[in-house]
Backbone as a printed PyTorch tensor [residue, N CA C, xyz], in Angstrom:
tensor([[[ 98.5950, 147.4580,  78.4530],
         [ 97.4490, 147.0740,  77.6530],
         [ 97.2610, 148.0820,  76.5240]],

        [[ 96.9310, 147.9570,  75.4650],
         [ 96.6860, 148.8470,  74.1230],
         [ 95.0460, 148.7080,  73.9160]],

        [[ 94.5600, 149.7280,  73.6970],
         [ 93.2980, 150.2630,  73.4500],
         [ 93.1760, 150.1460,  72.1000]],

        [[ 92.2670, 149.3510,  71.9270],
         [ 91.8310, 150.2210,  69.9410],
         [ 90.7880, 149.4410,  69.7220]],

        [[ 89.5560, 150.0610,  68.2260],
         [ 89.1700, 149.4510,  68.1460],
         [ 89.0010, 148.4660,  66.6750]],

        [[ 88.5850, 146.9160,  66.5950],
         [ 88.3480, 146.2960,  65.5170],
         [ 86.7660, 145.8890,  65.2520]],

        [[ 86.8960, 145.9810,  64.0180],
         [ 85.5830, 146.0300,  63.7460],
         [ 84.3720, 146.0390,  64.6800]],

        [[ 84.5850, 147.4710,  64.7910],
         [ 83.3410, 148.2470,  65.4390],
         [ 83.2790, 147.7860,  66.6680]],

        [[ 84.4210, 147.1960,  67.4940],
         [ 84.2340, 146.7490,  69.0280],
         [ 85.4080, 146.8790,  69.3530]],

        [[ 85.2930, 148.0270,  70.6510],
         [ 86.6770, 147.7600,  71.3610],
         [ 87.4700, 146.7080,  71.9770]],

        [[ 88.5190, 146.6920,  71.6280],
         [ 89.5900, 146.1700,  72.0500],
         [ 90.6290, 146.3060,  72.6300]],

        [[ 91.1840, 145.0940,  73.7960],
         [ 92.4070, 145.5980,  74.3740],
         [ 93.0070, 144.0490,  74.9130]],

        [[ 94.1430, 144.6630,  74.0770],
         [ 95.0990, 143.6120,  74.4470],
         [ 96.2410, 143.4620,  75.0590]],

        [[ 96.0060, 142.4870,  75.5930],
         [ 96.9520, 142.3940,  77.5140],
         [ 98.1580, 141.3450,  76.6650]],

        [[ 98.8080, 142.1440,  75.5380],
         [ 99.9570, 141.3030,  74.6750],
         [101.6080, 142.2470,  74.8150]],

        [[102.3370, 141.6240,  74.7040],
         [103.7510, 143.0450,  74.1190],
         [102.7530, 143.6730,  73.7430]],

        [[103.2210, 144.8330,  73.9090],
         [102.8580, 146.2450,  72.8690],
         [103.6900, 146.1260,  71.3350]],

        [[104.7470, 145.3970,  71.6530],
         [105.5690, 145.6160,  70.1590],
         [105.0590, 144.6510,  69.3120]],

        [[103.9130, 143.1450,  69.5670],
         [103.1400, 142.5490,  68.6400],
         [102.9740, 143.2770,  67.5220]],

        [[103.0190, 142.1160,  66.5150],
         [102.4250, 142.9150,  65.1970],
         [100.9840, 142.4710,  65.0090]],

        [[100.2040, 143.5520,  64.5910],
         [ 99.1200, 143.4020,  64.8070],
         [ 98.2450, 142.2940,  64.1660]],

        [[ 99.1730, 141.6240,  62.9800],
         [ 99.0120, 140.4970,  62.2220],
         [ 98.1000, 139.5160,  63.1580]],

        [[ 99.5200, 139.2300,  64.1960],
         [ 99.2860, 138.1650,  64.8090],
         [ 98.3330, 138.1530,  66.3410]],

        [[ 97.9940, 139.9140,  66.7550],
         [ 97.0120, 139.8140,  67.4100],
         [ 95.5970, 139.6790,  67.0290]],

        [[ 95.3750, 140.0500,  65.8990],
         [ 94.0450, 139.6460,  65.2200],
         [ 94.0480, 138.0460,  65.1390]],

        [[ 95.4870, 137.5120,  64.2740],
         [ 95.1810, 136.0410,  64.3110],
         [ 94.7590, 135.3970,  65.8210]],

        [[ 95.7270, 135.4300,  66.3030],
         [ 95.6430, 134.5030,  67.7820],
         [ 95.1450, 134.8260,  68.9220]],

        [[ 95.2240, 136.1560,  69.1000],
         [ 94.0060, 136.7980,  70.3310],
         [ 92.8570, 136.8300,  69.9700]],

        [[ 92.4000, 137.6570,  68.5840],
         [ 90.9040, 137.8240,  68.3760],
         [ 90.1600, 136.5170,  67.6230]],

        [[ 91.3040, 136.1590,  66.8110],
         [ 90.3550, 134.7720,  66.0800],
         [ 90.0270, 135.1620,  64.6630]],

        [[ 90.6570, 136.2680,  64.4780],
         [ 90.3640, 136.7680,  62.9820],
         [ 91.3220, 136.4830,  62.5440]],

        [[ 91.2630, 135.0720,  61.5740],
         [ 92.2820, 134.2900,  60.5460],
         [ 92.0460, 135.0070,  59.1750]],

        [[ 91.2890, 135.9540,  58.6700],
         [ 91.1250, 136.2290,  57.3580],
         [ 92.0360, 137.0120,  56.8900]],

        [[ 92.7520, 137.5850,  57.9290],
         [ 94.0580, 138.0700,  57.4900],
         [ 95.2560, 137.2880,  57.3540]],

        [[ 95.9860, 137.4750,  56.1650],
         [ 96.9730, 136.6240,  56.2350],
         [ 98.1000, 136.5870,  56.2130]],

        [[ 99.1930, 135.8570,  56.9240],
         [100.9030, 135.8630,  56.7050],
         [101.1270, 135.9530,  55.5570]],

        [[101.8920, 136.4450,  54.5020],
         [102.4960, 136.3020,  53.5610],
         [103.6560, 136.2440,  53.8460]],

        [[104.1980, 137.4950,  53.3440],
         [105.6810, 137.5970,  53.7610],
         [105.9930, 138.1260,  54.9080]],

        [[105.3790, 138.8790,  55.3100],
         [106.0140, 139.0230,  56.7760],
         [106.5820, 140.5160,  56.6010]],

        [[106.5450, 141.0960,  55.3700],
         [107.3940, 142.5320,  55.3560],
         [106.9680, 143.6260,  55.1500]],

        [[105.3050, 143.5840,  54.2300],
         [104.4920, 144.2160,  54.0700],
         [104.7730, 144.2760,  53.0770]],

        [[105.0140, 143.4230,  52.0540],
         [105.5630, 143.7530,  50.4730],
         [104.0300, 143.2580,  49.7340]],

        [[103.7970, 141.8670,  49.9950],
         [103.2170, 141.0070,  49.4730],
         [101.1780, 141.7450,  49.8870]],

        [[101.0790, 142.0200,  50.8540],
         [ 99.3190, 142.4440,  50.7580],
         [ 98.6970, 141.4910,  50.9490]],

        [[ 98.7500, 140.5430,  51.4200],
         [ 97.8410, 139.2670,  52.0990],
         [ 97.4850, 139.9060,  53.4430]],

        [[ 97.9900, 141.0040,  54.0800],
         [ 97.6710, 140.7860,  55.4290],
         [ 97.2750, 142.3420,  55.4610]],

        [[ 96.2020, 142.8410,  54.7220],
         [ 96.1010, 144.3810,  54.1660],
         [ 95.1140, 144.4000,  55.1860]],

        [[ 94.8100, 145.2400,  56.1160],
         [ 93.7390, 145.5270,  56.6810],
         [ 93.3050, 147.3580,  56.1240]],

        [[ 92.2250, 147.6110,  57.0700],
         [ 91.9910, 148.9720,  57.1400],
         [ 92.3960, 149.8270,  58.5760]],

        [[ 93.0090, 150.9050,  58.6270],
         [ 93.1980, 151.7360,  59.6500],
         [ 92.9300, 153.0850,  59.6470]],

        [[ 91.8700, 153.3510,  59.7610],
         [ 91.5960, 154.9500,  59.9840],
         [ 91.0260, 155.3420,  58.7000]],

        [[ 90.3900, 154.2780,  57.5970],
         [ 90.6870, 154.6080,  56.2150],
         [ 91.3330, 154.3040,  55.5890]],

        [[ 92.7400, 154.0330,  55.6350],
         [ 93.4680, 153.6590,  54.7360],
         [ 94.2520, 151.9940,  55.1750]],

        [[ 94.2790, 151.5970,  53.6380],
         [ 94.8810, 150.4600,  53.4370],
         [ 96.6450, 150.6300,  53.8960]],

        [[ 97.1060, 149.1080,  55.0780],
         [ 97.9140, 149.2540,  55.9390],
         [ 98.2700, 147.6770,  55.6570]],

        [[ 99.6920, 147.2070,  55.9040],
         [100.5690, 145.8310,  56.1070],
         [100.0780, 145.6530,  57.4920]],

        [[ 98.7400, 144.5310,  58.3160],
         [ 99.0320, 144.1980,  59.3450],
         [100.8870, 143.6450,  59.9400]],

        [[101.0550, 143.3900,  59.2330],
         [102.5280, 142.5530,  59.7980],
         [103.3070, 143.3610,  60.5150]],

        [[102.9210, 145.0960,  59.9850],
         [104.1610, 146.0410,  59.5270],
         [103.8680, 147.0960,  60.8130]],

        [[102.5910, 147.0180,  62.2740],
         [102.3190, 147.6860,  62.4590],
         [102.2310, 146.9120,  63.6920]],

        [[103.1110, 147.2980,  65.0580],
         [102.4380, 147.6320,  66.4080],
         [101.3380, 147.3030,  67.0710]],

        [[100.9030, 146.7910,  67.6830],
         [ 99.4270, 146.9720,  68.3100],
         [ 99.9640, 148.3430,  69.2240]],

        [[100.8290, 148.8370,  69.7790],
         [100.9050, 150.1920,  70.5720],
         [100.3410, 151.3480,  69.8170]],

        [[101.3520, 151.1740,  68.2230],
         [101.2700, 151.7190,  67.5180],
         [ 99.6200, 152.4870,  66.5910]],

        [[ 98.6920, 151.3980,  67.5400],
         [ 97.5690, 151.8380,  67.0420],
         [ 96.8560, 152.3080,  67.8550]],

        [[ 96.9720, 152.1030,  69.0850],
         [ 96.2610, 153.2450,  70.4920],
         [ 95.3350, 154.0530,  69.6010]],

        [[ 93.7860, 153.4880,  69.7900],
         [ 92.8520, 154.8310,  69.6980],
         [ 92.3940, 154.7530,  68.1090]],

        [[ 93.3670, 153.7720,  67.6890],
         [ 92.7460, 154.1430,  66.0420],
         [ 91.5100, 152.7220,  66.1580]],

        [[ 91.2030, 152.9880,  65.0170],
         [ 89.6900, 151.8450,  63.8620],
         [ 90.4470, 151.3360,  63.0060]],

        [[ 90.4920, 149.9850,  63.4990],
         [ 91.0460, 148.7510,  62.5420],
         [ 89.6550, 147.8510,  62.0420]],

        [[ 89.7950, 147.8340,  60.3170],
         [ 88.8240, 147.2130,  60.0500],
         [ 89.7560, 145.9350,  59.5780]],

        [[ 88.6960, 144.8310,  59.6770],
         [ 89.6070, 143.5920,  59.0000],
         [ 88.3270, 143.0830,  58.2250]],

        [[ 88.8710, 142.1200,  57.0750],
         [ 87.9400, 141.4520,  55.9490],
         [ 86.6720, 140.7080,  56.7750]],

        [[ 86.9830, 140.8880,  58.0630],
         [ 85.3180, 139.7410,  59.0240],
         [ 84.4060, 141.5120,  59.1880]],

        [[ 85.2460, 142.1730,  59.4370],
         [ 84.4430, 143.6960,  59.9470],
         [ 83.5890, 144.2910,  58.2340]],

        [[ 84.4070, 143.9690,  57.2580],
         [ 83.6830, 144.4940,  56.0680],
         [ 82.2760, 144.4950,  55.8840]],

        [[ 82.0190, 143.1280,  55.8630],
         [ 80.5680, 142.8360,  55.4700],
         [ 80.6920, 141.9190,  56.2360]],

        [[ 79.2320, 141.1260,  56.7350],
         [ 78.8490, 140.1000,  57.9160],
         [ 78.6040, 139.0640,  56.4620]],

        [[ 78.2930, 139.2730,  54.8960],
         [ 77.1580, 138.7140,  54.3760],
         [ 78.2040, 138.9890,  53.1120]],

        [[ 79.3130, 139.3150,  53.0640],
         [ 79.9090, 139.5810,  51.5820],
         [ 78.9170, 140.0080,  50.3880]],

        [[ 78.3180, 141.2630,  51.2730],
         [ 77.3610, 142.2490,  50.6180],
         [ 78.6420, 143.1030,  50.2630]],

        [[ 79.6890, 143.6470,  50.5840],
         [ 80.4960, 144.8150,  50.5280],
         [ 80.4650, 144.9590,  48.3520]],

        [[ 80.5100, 146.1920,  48.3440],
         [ 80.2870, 145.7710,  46.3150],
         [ 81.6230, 145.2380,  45.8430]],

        [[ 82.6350, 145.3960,  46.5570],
         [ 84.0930, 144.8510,  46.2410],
         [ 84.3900, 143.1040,  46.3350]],

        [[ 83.5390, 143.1240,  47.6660],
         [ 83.3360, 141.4120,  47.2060],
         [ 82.4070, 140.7880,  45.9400]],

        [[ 81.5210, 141.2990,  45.9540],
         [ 79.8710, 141.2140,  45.2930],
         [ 80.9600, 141.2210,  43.5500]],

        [[ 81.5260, 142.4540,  43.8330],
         [ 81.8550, 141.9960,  41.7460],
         [ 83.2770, 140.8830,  41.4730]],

        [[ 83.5220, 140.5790,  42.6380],
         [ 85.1770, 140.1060,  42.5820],
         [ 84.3990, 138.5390,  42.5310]],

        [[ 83.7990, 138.6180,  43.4330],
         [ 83.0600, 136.9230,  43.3480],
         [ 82.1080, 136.9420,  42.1420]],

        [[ 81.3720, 137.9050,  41.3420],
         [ 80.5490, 137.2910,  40.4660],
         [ 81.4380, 137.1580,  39.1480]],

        [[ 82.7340, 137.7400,  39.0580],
         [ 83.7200, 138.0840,  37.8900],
         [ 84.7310, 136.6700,  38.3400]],

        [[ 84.9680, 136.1690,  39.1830],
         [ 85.4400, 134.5480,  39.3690],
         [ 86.9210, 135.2180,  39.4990]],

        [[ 87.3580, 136.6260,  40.7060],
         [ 88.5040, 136.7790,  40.3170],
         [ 89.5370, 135.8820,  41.6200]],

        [[ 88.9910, 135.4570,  42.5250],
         [ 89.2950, 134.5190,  43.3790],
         [ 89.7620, 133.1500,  42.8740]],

        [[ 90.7440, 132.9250,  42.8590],
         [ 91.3620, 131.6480,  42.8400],
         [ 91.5200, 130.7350,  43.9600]],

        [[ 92.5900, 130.7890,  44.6260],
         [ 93.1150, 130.0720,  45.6070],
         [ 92.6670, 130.7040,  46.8690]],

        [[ 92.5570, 132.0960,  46.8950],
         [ 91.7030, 133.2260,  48.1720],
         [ 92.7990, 133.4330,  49.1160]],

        [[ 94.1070, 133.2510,  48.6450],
         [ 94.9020, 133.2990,  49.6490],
         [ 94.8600, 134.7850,  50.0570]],

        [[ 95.4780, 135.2720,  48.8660],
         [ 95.6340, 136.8760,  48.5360],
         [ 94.1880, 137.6210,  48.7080]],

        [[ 93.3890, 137.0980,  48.4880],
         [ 91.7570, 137.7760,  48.1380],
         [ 91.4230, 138.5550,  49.2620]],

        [[ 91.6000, 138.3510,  50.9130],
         [ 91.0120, 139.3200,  51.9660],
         [ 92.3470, 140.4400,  51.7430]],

        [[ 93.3910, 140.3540,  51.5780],
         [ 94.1320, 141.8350,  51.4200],
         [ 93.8090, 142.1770,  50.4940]],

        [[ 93.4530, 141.8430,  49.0880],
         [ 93.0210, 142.5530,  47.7880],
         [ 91.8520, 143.3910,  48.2140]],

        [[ 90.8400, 142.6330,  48.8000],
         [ 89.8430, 143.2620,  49.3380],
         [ 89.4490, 144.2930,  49.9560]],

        [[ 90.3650, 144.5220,  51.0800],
         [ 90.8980, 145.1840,  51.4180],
         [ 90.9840, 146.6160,  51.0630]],

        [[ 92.3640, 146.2410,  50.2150],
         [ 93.1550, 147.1210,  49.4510],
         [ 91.9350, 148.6070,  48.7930]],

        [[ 91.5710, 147.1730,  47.7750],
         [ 90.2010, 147.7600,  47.0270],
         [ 89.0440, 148.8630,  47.6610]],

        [[ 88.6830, 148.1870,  48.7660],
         [ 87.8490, 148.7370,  49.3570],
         [ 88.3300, 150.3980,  49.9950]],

        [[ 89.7020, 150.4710,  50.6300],
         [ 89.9480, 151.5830,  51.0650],
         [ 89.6260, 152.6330,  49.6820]],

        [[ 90.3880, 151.9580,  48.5730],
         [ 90.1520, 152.5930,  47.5030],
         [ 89.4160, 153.4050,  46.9940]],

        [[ 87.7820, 152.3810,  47.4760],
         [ 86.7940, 153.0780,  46.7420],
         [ 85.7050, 153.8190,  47.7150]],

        [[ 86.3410, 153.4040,  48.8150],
         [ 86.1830, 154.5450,  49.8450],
         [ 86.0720, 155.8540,  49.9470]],

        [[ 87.4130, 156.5310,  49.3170],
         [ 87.7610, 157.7270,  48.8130],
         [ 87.6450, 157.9870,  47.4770]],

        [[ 87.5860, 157.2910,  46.3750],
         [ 87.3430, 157.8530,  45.3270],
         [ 86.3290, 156.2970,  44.4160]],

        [[ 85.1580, 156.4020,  44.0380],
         [ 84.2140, 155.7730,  43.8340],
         [ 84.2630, 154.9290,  41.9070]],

        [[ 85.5650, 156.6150,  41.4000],
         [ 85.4580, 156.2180,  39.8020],
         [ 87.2710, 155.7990,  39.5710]],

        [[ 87.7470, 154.9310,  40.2650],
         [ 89.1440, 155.2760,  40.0860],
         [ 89.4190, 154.9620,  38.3980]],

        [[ 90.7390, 155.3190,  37.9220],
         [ 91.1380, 154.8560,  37.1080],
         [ 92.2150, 153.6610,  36.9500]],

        [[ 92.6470, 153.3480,  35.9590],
         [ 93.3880, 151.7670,  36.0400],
         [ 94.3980, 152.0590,  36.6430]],

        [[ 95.2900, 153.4350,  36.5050],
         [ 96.2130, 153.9170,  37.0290],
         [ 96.1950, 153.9920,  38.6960]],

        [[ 94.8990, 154.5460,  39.1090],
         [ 94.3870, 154.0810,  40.5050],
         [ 94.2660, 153.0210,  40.9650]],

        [[ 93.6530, 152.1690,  40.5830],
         [ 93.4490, 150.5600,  41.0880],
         [ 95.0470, 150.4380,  40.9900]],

        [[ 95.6710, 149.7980,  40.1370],
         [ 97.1520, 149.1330,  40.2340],
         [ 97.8440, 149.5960,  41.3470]],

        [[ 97.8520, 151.5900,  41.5780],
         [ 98.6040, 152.2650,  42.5470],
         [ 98.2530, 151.5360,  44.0120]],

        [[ 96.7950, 151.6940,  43.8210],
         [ 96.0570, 151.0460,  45.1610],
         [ 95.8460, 149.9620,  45.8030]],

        [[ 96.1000, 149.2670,  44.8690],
         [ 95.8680, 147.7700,  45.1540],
         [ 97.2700, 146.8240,  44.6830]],

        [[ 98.7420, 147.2180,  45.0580],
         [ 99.9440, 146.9600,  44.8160],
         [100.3000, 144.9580,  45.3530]],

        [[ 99.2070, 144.5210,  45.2170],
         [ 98.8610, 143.0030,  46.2740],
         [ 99.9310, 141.9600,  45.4460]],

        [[100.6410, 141.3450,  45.8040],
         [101.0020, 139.9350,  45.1050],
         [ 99.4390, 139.4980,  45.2380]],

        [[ 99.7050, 138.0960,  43.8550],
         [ 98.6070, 137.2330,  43.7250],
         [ 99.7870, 136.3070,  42.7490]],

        [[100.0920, 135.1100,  43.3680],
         [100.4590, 133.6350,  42.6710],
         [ 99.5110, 133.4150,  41.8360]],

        [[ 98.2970, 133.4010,  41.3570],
         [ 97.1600, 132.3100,  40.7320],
         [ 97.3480, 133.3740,  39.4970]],

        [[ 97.6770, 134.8930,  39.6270],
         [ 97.6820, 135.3460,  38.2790],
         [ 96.2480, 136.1650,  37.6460]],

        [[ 95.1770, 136.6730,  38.9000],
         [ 94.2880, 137.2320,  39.0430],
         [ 94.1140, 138.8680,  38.2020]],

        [[ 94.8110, 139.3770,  38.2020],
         [ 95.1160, 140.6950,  37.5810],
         [ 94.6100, 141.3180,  36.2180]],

        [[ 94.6270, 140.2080,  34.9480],
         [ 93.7430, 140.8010,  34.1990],
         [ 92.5680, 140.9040,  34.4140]],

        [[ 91.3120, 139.7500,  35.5580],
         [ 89.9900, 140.0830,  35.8730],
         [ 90.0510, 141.3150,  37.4800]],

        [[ 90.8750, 141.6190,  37.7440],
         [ 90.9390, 142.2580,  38.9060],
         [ 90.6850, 143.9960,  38.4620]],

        [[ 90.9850, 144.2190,  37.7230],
         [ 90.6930, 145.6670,  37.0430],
         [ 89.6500, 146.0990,  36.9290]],

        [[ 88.9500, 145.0410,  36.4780],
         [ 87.0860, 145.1310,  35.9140],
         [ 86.6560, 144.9680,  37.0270]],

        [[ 87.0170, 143.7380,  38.0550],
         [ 85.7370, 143.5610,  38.6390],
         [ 86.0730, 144.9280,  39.7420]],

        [[ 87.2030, 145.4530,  39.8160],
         [ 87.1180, 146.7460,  40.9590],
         [ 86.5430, 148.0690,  40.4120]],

        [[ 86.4290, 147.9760,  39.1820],
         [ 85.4300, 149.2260,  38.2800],
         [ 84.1330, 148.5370,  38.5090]],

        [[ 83.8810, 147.2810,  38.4380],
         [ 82.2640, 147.2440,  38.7010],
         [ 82.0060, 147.2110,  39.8620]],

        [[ 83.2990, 146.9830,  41.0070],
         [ 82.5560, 147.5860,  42.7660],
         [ 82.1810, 149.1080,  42.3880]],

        [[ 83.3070, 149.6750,  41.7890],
         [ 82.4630, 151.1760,  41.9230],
         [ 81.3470, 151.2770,  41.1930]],

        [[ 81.1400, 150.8330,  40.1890],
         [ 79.6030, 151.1030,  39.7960],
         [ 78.7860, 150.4600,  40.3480]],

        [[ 79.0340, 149.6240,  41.5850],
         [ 77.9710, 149.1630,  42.3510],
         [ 77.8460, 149.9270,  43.3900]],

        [[ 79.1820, 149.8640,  44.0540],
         [ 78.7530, 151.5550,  45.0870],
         [ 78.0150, 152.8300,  44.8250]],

        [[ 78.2400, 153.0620,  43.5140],
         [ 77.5040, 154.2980,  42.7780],
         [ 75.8980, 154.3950,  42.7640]],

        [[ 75.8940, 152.9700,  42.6170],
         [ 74.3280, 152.7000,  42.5230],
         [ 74.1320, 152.1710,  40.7090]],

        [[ 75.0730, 152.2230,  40.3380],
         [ 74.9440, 152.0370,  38.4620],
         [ 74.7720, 150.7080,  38.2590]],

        [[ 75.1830, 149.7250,  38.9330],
         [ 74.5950, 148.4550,  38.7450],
         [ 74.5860, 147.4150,  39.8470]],

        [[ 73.4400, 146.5270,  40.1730],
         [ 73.2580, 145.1430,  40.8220],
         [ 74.3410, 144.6080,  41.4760]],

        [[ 75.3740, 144.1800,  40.7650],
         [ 75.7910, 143.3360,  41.3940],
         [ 75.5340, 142.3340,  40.9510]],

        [[ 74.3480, 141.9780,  40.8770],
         [ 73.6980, 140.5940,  40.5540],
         [ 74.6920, 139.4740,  39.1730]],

        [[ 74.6570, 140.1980,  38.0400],
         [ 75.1920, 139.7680,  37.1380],
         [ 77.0680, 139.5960,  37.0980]],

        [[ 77.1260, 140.5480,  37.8030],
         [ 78.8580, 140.8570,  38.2640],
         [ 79.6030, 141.1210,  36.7950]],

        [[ 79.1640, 141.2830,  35.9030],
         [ 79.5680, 142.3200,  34.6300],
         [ 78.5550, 143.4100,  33.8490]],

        [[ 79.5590, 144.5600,  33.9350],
         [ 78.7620, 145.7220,  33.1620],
         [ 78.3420, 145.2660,  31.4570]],

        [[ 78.2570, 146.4400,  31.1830],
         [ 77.3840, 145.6320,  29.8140],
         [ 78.9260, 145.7360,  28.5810]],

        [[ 79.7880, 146.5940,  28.8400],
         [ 81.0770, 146.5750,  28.3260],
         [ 81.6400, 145.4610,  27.9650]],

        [[ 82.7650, 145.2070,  27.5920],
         [ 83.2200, 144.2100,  26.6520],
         [ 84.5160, 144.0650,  27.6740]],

        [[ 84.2460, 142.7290,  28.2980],
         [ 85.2780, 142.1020,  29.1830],
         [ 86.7070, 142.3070,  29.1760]],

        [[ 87.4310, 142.2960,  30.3210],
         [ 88.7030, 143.0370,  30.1120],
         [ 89.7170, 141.9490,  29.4000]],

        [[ 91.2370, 143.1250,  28.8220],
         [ 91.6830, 142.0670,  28.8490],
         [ 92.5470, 141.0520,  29.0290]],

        [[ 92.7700, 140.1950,  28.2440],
         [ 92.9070, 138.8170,  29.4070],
         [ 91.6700, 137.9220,  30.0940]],

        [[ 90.7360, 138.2770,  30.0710],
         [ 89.9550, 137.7740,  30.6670],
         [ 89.1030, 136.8310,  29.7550]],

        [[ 88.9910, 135.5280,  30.4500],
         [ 88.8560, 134.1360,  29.6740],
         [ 87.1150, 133.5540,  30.0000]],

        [[ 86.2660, 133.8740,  29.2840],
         [ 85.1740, 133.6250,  29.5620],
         [ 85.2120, 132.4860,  29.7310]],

        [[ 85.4940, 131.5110,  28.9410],
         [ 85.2030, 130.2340,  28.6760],
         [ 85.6650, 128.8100,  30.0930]],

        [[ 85.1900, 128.0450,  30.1860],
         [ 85.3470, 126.8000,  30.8760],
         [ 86.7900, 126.3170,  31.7110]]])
């Protein structure tokens, strides 16, 4: 049996130990918000949190995690209060949402540890495939999670008062 815990409740699963943890969140716990992509840890659909840092569920053991804190995109926020969702949804950077709980993810470990990243940071940090082509609004809206974590703005509006990034298509 492997010990650990997910979002904020222990867990133990009476699975192989050599499971990837992908598929014990999917099919033991019921947490689908993580997702298959590729299967190799290239792609970031299946990004959880471990200990802090952004991790390939696919790519990782359930043995392998004995004792650690696995957060997944259901553990983030109950209410998609988290500010990483809050500016990604008011900036429309969600398309298809395939990719969106590992971006999320990603992001979030991000701004975890550092609150002002730079563009050079986000890209390093957030290395996610996205098919729909999300990337020019994905920059901004992860500078306005940090200025929502900061306390510098709402949320509410989901753009700073700056001049939209670019690429980014206001219109219809």
């Amino acid at each position: 049996m492997t010990r650990f815990t997910v979002n904020s409740k222990p867990i133990e699963y009476k699975m192989d130990p050599e499971t990837p943890l992908l598929w014990a969140l999917r099919d033991a716990s019921n947490l689908t918000g993580t997702k298959y992509g590729c299967g190799t840890g290239e792609c970031g659909a299946c990004t959880v949190i471990v200990d802090g840092a952004a991790r390939p569920a696919c790519q990782m053991s359930i043995a392998s995690l004995e004792g650690t804190f696995v957060t997944t995109i259901e553990g983030l926020s109950e209410d998609r209060s988290h500010p990483v969702q809050q500016a990604l949804i008011a900036a429309n950077v969600p398309q298809c949402g395939y990719c969106i709980p590992g971006i999320v993810m990603a992001a979030a470990a991000l701004l975890a540890g550092n609150r002002s990243p730079s563009e050079d940071d986000i890209r390093s940090a957030v290395p996610n495939i996205c098919r729909c082509g999300i990337y020019p609004r994905l920059v901004e809206a992860i500078n306005e999670a940090g200025r929502i974590a900061r306390g510098e703005s709402s949320g509410i509006s989901g753009r700073s008062d700056g001049p939209p990034a670019p690429g980014f298509d206001s219109g219809g």
